[in-house]
Amino acid sequence: MATVSVCQYHRGGFSFENCKRNALLEADINKLGFSSPAARKTGTTICGVVYKDGVVLGADTRATEGMVVADKNCSKIHYISPNVYCCGAGTAADTEMTTQIISSNLELHSLSTGRLPRVATANRMLKQMLFRYQGYIGAALVLGGVDSTGPQLYSIYPHGSTDKLPYVTMGSGSLAAMAVFEDRYRPNMEEEEAKRLVRDAIAAGIFNDLGSGSNIDLCVITKGKVDYLRPHDVANKKGVREDKINGRPETGNYRYKHGTTGVLTKAVTHLNLEVVEESVQTMDTT
Amino acid sequence: MFISQNFEMDSFSQNPEFTIHSFFTFLDTTIMAVEFEGGVVIGADSRTTTGAYIANRVTDKLTPIHERIFCCRSGSAADTQAIADAVTYQLGFHSIELDEAPLVQTAASLFREMCYRYREELMAGIIVAGWDPRRGGQVYTVPVGGMMTRQPVSVGGSGSSYIYGYVDSNYRAGMSKEECLKFTAEALTLAMERDGSSGGVVRLAVISEQGVERQVILGNQLPKFSTV
């Protein structure tokens, strides 16, 4: 049974030997008081909802590296196939690479079958790959799309378990987003209502979770059409600096106007200094 | 069952990247299967947790392995889904080779084979139940570790500890299908009432020669017991 795929399946199981070594090294480094470099994570609020004609996927756009925002406008909704998209939470590199690998394999599979790929196929491929790596690939995904069997939505966890549901949320802001969904989700919503619901769920994650922020991206997938709305909502606009000199914004000008601080007394002491030697040394700046 | 993730062990306030904390809750579920004359009744709760968060409150833990063979899954969600998918494939292949319906014992053996071989890596407690033409309705339990044994009634998961007394005292051989359904629904309700890791709705299925009938009992329709 030939599998046409880029990714070569390992025979004999994956070797996790280096994981033990890495854990030991981590412990040793921590003992010395240093910390190993943090992987860039996407913190994240991602969610998806099935509505009357298809699915709506939503994501925030903040990527964090420890406590610092590494990317203020990263794209978390990844292309899998023309009718299937996938939001990714967790380690940014893992979600990026995993979705690209499965997208590539799915395209080969689709050419082999001569049909538009199914969401369930992408789900199977993702879960089998993640299970093989026993959770070491930190990718938590929301997979959604429309195929010949209708609109479908799956949540995929890093250890390889999946759930097929009408509405799902993942990431650090998932609890905030789920609260919005549990309140306002109805089956068979219209497109505008579904988009508003997903927008509000992501906004809940952005404003109540430190790991999520910036803008809201949306992806509306219906039979035969995909609307990739990036950004759908610029929820956090950067302010404009007040200082302007001759119309141009003066960066970092923290000067206060004369008279801001009142002067009570003024005493001038002259320092009598003798100039002993004066020499000029020119530096070659060519 | 639970979805375990090896990310941050810290509390929410210290580490905002992941709310999903990894701590293992062993076998959080309640699953049950009962044999009766002509088939089996299987039931499960519907809660999947990641730590203290309910990731899926309407999970279907009764997974079809073949036309008249189901398995009830408890333990790690990822492990049991992967095992069930693998056994479904193997059993389907075997059934096509044989050109007849597979035996429930065969399905149970396939589960046992996988659960025992990879016992160090897996966390899966599975109850295999179904109907075949040779031996009728059968229930086989394959708990953590990979043992396999046939039992007339079997319970599993973290919630099962709370209902052993109820099951032992109320089970009678030779119950009818309706009595088995009521027995299972009540036992699961009692377990869900007491076990924090079990809850949601009660999913039931009856497997017999005629096929499979599935039903769902929603939260407000569960049988009521006197509350202390």
CSV table of N, CA and C in Angstrom, one decimal, chain A residues 47-58 77 81-87 119 142-147 149-154 164-168 181 185 189-195 198 218-229:
chain,number,residue,atom,x,y,z
A,47,CYS,N,-10.4,30.1,17.6
A,47,CYS,CA,-11.7,29.5,17.7
A,47,CYS,C,-12.4,29.3,16.4
A,48,GLY,N,-13.4,28.4,16.4
A,48,GLY,CA,-14.1,28.2,15.1
A,48,GLY,C,-15.6,27.9,15.4
A,49,VAL,N,-16.4,28.1,14.4
A,49,VAL,CA,-17.8,27.9,14.6
A,49,VAL,C,-18.4,27.4,13.3
A,50,VAL,N,-19.3,26.4,13.4
A,50,VAL,CA,-20.0,25.9,12.2
A,50,VAL,C,-21.4,26.7,12.1
A,51,TYR,N,-21.6,27.3,10.9
A,51,TYR,CA,-22.9,28.0,10.8
A,51,TYR,C,-23.6,27.4,9.6
A,52,LYS,N,-24.7,28.1,9.1
A,52,LYS,CA,-25.6,27.5,8.2
A,52,LYS,C,-24.9,27.0,6.9
A,53,ASP,N,-24.0,27.9,6.3
A,53,ASP,CA,-23.4,27.5,5.0
A,53,ASP,C,-22.0,27.0,5.1
A,54,GLY,N,-21.4,27.0,6.3
A,54,GLY,CA,-20.0,26.6,6.3
A,54,GLY,C,-19.4,26.8,7.7
A,55,VAL,N,-18.1,27.2,7.7
A,55,VAL,CA,-17.4,27.4,9.0
A,55,VAL,C,-16.8,28.8,9.0
A,56,VAL,N,-16.7,29.4,10.2
A,56,VAL,CA,-15.9,30.6,10.4
A,56,VAL,C,-14.8,30.3,11.4
A,57,LEU,N,-13.6,30.6,11.0
A,57,LEU,CA,-12.4,30.4,11.9
A,57,LEU,C,-11.9,31.8,12.3
A,58,GLY,N,-11.5,31.9,13.6
A,58,GLY,CA,-11.0,33.2,14.0
A,58,GLY,C,-9.7,33.1,14.8
A,77,ILE,N,-3.9,31.7,11.0
A,77,ILE,CA,-4.8,30.8,10.3
A,77,ILE,C,-4.0,30.3,9.0
A,81,SER,N,-5.7,23.4,2.5
A,81,SER,CA,-6.1,23.1,1.1
A,81,SER,C,-7.2,24.2,0.7
A,82,PRO,N,-7.5,24.3,-0.6
A,82,PRO,CA,-8.5,25.3,-0.9
A,82,PRO,C,-9.7,25.4,-0.1
A,83,ASN,N,-10.2,24.3,0.4
A,83,ASN,CA,-11.4,24.3,1.2
A,83,ASN,C,-11.2,24.0,2.7
A,84,VAL,N,-10.0,23.9,3.1
A,84,VAL,CA,-9.7,23.6,4.5
A,84,VAL,C,-8.6,24.5,5.1
A,85,TYR,N,-8.9,25.2,6.2
A,85,TYR,CA,-7.9,26.0,6.9
A,85,TYR,C,-7.8,25.6,8.3
A,86,CYS,N,-6.6,26.0,8.9
A,86,CYS,CA,-6.3,25.5,10.3
A,86,CYS,C,-5.7,26.6,11.1
A,87,CYS,N,-6.3,26.8,12.3
A,87,CYS,CA,-5.7,27.8,13.2
A,87,CYS,C,-4.8,27.1,14.1
A,119,VAL,N,-12.0,17.3,5.1
A,119,VAL,CA,-11.6,17.8,6.4
A,119,VAL,C,-11.2,16.6,7.2
A,142,VAL,N,-7.1,24.2,15.5
A,142,VAL,CA,-8.6,24.2,15.2
A,142,VAL,C,-8.7,24.1,13.7
A,143,LEU,N,-9.2,22.9,13.3
A,143,LEU,CA,-9.2,22.6,11.8
A,143,LEU,C,-10.6,22.8,11.3
A,144,GLY,N,-10.8,23.5,10.3
A,144,GLY,CA,-12.2,23.7,9.8
A,144,GLY,C,-12.2,23.7,8.3
A,145,GLY,N,-13.3,23.3,7.7
A,145,GLY,CA,-13.4,23.4,6.2
A,145,GLY,C,-14.8,22.8,5.8
A,146,VAL,N,-15.0,23.0,4.5
A,146,VAL,CA,-16.2,22.5,3.9
A,146,VAL,C,-15.9,21.5,2.8
A,147,ASP,N,-16.4,20.3,2.8
A,147,ASP,CA,-16.2,19.4,1.7
A,147,ASP,C,-17.5,18.7,1.3
A,149,THR,N,-19.0,16.3,2.2
A,149,THR,CA,-19.9,15.8,3.3
A,149,THR,C,-20.5,17.0,4.2
A,150,GLY,N,-20.1,18.2,3.8
A,150,GLY,CA,-20.6,19.3,4.6
A,150,GLY,C,-19.6,20.1,5.4
A,151,PRO,N,-20.0,21.1,6.1
A,151,PRO,CA,-19.0,21.8,6.9
A,151,PRO,C,-18.6,21.0,8.2
A,152,GLN,N,-17.3,21.1,8.5
A,152,GLN,CA,-16.9,20.3,9.7
A,152,GLN,C,-15.8,21.1,10.4
A,153,LEU,N,-15.8,20.9,11.8
A,153,LEU,CA,-14.8,21.6,12.6
A,153,LEU,C,-14.2,20.6,13.6
A,154,TYR,N,-12.9,20.6,13.7
A,154,TYR,CA,-12.3,19.7,14.6
A,154,TYR,C,-11.3,20.5,15.5
A,164,LYS,N,-14.8,16.4,17.4
A,164,LYS,CA,-15.5,17.0,16.3
A,164,LYS,C,-16.7,17.7,16.9
A,165,LEU,N,-16.8,19.0,16.8
A,165,LEU,CA,-17.8,19.8,17.5
A,165,LEU,C,-18.3,20.9,16.7
A,166,PRO,N,-19.5,21.5,17.1
A,166,PRO,CA,-20.0,22.7,16.3
A,166,PRO,C,-19.3,24.0,16.7
A,167,TYR,N,-18.7,24.0,17.8
A,167,TYR,CA,-17.9,25.2,18.2
A,167,TYR,C,-16.7,24.8,19.1
A,168,VAL,N,-15.5,25.4,18.8
A,168,VAL,CA,-14.4,25.0,19.6
A,168,VAL,C,-13.5,26.2,19.8
A,181,PHE,N,-19.0,31.8,23.4
A,181,PHE,CA,-19.7,30.8,22.6
A,181,PHE,C,-20.8,30.2,23.4
A,185,TYR,N,-24.0,30.9,21.2
A,185,TYR,CA,-24.0,30.0,20.0
A,185,TYR,C,-25.4,29.5,19.8
A,189,MET,N,-26.7,29.4,12.3
A,189,MET,CA,-26.7,30.9,12.3
A,189,MET,C,-26.4,31.4,10.9
A,190,GLU,N,-26.8,32.7,10.7
A,190,GLU,CA,-26.4,33.3,9.4
A,190,GLU,C,-25.0,33.7,9.4
A,191,GLU,N,-24.4,34.1,8.2
A,191,GLU,CA,-23.0,34.4,8.1
A,191,GLU,C,-22.6,35.6,9.0
A,192,GLU,N,-23.4,36.6,8.9
A,192,GLU,CA,-23.0,37.9,9.7
A,192,GLU,C,-23.0,37.6,11.2
A,193,GLU,N,-24.0,36.9,11.6
A,193,GLU,CA,-24.1,36.6,13.0
A,193,GLU,C,-22.9,35.7,13.5
A,194,ALA,N,-22.6,34.7,12.6
A,194,ALA,CA,-21.5,33.8,13.0
A,194,ALA,C,-20.2,34.6,13.0
A,195,LYS,N,-20.0,35.6,12.1
A,195,LYS,CA,-18.7,36.4,12.1
A,195,LYS,C,-18.7,37.2,13.3
A,198,VAL,N,-17.7,35.0,16.3
A,198,VAL,CA,-16.3,34.7,16.4
A,198,VAL,C,-15.5,35.9,16.7
A,218,LEU,N,-10.1,36.7,10.5
A,218,LEU,CA,-11.2,35.8,10.4
A,218,LEU,C,-11.0,35.0,9.1
A,219,CYS,N,-11.6,33.8,9.0
A,219,CYS,CA,-11.6,33.1,7.7
A,219,CYS,C,-12.9,32.4,7.6
A,220,VAL,N,-13.7,32.8,6.6
A,220,VAL,CA,-15.0,32.3,6.4
A,220,VAL,C,-14.9,31.3,5.2
A,221,ILE,N,-15.2,30.0,5.5
A,221,ILE,CA,-15.1,29.0,4.4
A,221,ILE,C,-16.5,28.5,4.1
A,222,THR,N,-16.9,28.6,2.9
A,222,THR,CA,-18.2,28.1,2.4
A,222,THR,C,-17.9,27.2,1.2
A,223,LYS,N,-19.0,26.5,0.7
A,223,LYS,CA,-18.8,25.7,-0.4
A,223,LYS,C,-18.3,26.5,-1.6
A,224,GLY,N,-17.1,26.3,-2.1
A,224,GLY,CA,-16.6,27.0,-3.3
A,224,GLY,C,-16.0,28.3,-3.0
A,225,LYS,N,-16.1,28.9,-1.8
A,225,LYS,CA,-15.5,30.2,-1.6
A,225,LYS,C,-14.9,30.3,-0.2
A,226,VAL,N,-13.8,31.0,-0.2
A,226,VAL,CA,-13.1,31.3,1.1
A,226,VAL,C,-12.8,32.8,1.2
A,227,ASP,N,-13.2,33.4,2.3
A,227,ASP,CA,-12.9,34.8,2.6
A,227,ASP,C,-11.9,34.8,3.7
A,228,TYR,N,-10.7,35.2,3.3
A,228,TYR,CA,-9.6,35.3,4.3
A,228,TYR,C,-9.5,36.8,4.7
A,229,LEU,N,-10.1,37.1,5.9
A,229,LEU,CA,-10.2,38.5,6.3
A,229,LEU,C,-9.1,38.8,7.3
